[in-house]
PDB file of C-alpha atoms in Angstrom:
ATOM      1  CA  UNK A  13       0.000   0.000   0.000  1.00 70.00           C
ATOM      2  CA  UNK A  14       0.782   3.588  -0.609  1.00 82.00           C
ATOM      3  CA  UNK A  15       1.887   6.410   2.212  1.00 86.00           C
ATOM      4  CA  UNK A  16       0.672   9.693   2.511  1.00 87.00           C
ATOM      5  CA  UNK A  17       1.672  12.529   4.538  1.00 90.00           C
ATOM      6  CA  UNK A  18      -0.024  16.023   5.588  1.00 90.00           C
ATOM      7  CA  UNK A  19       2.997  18.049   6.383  1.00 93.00           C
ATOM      8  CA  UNK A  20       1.575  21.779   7.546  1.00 95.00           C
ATOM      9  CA  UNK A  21       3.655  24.565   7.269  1.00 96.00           C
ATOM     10  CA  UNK A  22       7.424  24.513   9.841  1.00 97.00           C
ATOM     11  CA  UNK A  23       6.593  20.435  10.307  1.00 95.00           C
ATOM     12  CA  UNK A  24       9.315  18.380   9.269  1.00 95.00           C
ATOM     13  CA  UNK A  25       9.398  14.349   8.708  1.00 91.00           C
ATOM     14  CA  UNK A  26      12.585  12.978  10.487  1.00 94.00           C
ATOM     15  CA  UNK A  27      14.700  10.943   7.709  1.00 95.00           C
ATOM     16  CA  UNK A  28      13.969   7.368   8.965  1.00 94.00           C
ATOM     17  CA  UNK A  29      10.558   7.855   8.438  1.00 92.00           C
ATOM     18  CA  UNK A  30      10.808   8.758   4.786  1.00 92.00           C
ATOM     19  CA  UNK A  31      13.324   6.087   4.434  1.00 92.00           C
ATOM     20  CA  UNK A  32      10.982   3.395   5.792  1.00 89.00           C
ATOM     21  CA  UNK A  33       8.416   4.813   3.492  1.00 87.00           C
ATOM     22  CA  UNK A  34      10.306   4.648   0.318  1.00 89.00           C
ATOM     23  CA  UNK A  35      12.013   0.854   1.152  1.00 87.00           C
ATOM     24  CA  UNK A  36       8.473  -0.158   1.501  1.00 84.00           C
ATOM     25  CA  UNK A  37       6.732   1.978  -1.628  1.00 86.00           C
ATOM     26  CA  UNK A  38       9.470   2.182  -4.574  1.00 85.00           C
ATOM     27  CA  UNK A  39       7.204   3.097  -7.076  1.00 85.00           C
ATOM     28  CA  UNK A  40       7.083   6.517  -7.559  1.00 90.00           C
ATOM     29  CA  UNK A  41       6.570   9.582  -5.204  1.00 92.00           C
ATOM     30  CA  UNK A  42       4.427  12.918  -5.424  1.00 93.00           C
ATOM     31  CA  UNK A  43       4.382  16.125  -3.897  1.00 94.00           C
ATOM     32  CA  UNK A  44       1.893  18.821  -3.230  1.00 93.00           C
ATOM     33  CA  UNK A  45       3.063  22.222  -2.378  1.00 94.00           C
ATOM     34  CA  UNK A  46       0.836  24.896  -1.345  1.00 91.00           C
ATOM     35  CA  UNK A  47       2.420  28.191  -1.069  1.00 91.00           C
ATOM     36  CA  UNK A  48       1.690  29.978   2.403  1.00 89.00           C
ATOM     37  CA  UNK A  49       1.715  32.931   0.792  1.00 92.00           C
ATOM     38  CA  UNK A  50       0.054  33.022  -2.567  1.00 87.00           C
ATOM     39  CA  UNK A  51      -2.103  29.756  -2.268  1.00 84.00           C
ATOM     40  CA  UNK A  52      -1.023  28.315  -5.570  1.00 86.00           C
ATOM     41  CA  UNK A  53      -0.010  24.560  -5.748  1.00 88.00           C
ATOM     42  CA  UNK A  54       3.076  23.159  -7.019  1.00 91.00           C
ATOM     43  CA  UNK A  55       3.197  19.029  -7.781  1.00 92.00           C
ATOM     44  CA  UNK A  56       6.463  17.669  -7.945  1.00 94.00           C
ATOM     45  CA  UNK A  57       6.720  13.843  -9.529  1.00 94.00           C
ATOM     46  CA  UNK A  58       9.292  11.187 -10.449  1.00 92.00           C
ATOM     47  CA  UNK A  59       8.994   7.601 -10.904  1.00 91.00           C
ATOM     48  CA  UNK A  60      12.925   6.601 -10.633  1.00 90.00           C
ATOM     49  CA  UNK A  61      13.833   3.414 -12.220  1.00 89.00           C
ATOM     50  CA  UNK A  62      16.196   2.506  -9.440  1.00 90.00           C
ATOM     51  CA  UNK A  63      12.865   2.788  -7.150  1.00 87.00           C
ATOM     52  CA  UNK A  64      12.509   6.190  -5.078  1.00 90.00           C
ATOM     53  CA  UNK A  65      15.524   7.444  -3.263  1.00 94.00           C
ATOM     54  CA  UNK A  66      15.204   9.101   0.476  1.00 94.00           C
ATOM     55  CA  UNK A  67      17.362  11.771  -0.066  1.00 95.00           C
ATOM     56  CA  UNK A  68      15.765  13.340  -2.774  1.00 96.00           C
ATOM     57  CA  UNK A  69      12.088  13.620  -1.101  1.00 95.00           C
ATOM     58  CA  UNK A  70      13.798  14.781   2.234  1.00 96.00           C
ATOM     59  CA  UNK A  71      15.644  17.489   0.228  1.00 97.00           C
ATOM     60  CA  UNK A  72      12.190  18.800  -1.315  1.00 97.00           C
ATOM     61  CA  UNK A  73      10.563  18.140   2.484  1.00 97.00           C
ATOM     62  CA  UNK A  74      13.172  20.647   3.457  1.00 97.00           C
ATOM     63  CA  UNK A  75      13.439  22.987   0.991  1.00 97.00           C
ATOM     64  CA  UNK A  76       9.529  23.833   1.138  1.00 97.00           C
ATOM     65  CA  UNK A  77       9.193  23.513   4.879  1.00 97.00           C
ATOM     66  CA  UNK A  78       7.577  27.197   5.299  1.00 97.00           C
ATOM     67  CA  UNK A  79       5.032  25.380   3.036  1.00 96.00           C
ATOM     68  CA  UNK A  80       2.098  22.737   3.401  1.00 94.00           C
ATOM     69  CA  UNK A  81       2.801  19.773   1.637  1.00 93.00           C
ATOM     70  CA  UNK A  82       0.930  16.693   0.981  1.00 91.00           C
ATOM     71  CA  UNK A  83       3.308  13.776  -0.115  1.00 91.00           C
ATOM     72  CA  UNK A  84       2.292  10.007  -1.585  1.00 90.00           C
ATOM     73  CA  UNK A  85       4.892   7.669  -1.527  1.00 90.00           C
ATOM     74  CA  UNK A  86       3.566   4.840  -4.322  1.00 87.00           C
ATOM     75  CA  UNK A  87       3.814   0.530  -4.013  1.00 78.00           C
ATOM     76  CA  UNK A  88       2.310  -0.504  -7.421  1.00 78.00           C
ATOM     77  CA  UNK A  89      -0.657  -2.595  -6.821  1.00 75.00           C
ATOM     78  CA  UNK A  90      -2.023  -2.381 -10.435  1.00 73.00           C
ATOM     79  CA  UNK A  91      -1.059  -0.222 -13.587  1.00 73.00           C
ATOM     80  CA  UNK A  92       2.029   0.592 -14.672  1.00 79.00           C
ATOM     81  CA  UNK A  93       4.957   2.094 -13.013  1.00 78.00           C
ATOM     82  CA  UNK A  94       4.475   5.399 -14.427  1.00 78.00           C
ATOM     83  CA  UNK A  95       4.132   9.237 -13.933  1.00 80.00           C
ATOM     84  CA  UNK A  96       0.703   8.854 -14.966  1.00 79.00           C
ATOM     85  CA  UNK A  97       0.040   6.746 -12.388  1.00 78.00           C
ATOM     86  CA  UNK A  98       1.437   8.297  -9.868  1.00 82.00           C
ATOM     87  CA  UNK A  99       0.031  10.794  -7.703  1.00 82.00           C
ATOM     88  CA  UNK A 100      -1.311  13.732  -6.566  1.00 85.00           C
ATOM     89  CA  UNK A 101      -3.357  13.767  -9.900  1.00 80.00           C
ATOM     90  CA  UNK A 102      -4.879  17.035 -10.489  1.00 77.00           C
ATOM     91  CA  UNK A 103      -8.648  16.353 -11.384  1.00 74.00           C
ATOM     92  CA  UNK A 104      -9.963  19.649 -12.552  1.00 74.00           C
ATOM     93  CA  UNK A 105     -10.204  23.251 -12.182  1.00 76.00           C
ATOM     94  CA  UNK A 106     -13.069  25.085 -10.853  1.00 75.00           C
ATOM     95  CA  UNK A 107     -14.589  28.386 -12.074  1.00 78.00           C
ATOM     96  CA  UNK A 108     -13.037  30.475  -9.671  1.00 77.00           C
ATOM     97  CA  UNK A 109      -9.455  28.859 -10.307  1.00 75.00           C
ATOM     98  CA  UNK A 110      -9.624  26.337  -7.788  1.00 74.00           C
ATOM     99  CA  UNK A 111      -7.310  23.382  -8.687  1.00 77.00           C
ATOM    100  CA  UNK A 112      -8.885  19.451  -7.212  1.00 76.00           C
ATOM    101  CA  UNK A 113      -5.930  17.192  -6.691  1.00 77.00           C
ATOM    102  CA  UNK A 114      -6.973  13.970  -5.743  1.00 74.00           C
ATOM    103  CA  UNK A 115      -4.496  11.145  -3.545  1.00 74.00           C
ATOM    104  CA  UNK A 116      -5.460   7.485  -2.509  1.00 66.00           C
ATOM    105  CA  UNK A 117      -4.234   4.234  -0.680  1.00 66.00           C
ATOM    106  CA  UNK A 118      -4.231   1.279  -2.613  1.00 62.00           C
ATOM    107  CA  UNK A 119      -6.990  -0.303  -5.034  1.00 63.00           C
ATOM    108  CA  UNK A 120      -9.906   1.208  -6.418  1.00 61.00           C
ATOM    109  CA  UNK A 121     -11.811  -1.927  -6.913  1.00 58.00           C
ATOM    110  CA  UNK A 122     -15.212  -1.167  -6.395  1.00 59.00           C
ATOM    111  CA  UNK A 123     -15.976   0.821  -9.634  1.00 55.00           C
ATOM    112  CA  UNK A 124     -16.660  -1.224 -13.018  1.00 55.00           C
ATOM    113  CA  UNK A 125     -13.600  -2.432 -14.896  1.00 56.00           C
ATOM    114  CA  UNK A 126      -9.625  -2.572 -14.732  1.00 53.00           C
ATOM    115  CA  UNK A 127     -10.255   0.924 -17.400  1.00 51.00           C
ATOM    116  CA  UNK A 128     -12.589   2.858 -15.084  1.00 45.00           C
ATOM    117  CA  UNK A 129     -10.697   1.993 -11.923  1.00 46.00           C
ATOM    118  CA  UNK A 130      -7.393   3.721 -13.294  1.00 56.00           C
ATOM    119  CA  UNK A 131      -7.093   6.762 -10.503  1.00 57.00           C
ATOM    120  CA  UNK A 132      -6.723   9.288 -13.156  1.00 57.00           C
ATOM    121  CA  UNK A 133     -10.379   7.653 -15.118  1.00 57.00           C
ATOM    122  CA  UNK A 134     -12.557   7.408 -11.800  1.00 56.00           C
ATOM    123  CA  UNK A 135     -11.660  10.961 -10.383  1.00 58.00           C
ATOM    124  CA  UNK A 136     -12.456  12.513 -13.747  1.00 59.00           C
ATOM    125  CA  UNK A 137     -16.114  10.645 -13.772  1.00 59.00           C
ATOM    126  CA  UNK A 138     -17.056  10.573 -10.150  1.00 59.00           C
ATOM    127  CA  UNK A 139     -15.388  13.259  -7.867  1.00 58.00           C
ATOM    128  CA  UNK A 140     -15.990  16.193 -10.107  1.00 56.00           C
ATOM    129  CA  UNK A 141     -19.742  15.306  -9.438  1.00 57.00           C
ATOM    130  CA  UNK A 142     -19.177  16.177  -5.525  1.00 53.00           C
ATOM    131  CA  UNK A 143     -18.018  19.648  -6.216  1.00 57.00           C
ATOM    132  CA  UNK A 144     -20.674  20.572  -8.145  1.00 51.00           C
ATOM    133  CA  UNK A 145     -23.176  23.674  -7.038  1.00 47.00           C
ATOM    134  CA  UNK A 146     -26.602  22.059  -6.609  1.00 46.00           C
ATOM    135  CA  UNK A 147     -27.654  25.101  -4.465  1.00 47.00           C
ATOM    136  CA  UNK A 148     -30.311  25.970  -7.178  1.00 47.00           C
ATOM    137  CA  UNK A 149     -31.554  22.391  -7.262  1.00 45.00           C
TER     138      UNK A 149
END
């Protein structure tokens, strides 16, 4: 299964714990950054071939700690080893500019076919319906 982390702003992981994380999930790692000050979110990705290295997510941990940051460290349970498939996925972009990123542990099984449970395929179709304004309804 995956990890995720909800670092808030001057909260630092210690490096043992991002170690353990990455021996355990290899697959690929993803970082949300909000900025404190202007709001906007950053996503940083890679999907090493030599599986994800400690140092390297530490080193973005640190260098954004003034910063919230929302990290998912990936263990393949289907798809491919990919960027694609590895998250925070942005799902859309609201009227007013707000961006939906979307993060999950493990299988999405309950939702149709190996096609529609792809992360990326079931946030497009389903949690875009949550958001919507049914205040008029």
């Amino acid at each position: 299964m995956c990890v995720i982390y909800v670092l808030q702003p001057g909260i630092m992981l210690p490096m043992e714990y991002i170690e353990n994380s990455t021996w355990n999930n290899e697959h690929g790692y993803g970082i949300a950054i909000r900025n404190s000050k202007t709001k906007n979110i950053r996503v940083v990705k890679d999907c090493p071939k030599n599986g994800n290295d400690p140092t390297v997510i530490f080193k973005i941990l640190k260098d954004n700690v003034k910063h919230q940051r929302i990290v998912h460290v990936r263990n393949r349970t289907e798809g491919e080893i990919s960027l694609q498939n590895t998250q925070p996925i942005s799902l859309m972009t609201t009227e007013d500019g707000v961006e939906l990123f979307f993060a999950h542990n493990g299988t999405i099984h309950e939702y149709g076919d190996a096609y529609f449970r792809k992360t990326e395929i079931w946030g497009q179709h389903t949690i875009p319906e949550e958001f919507k304004d049914t205040s008029d309804s």
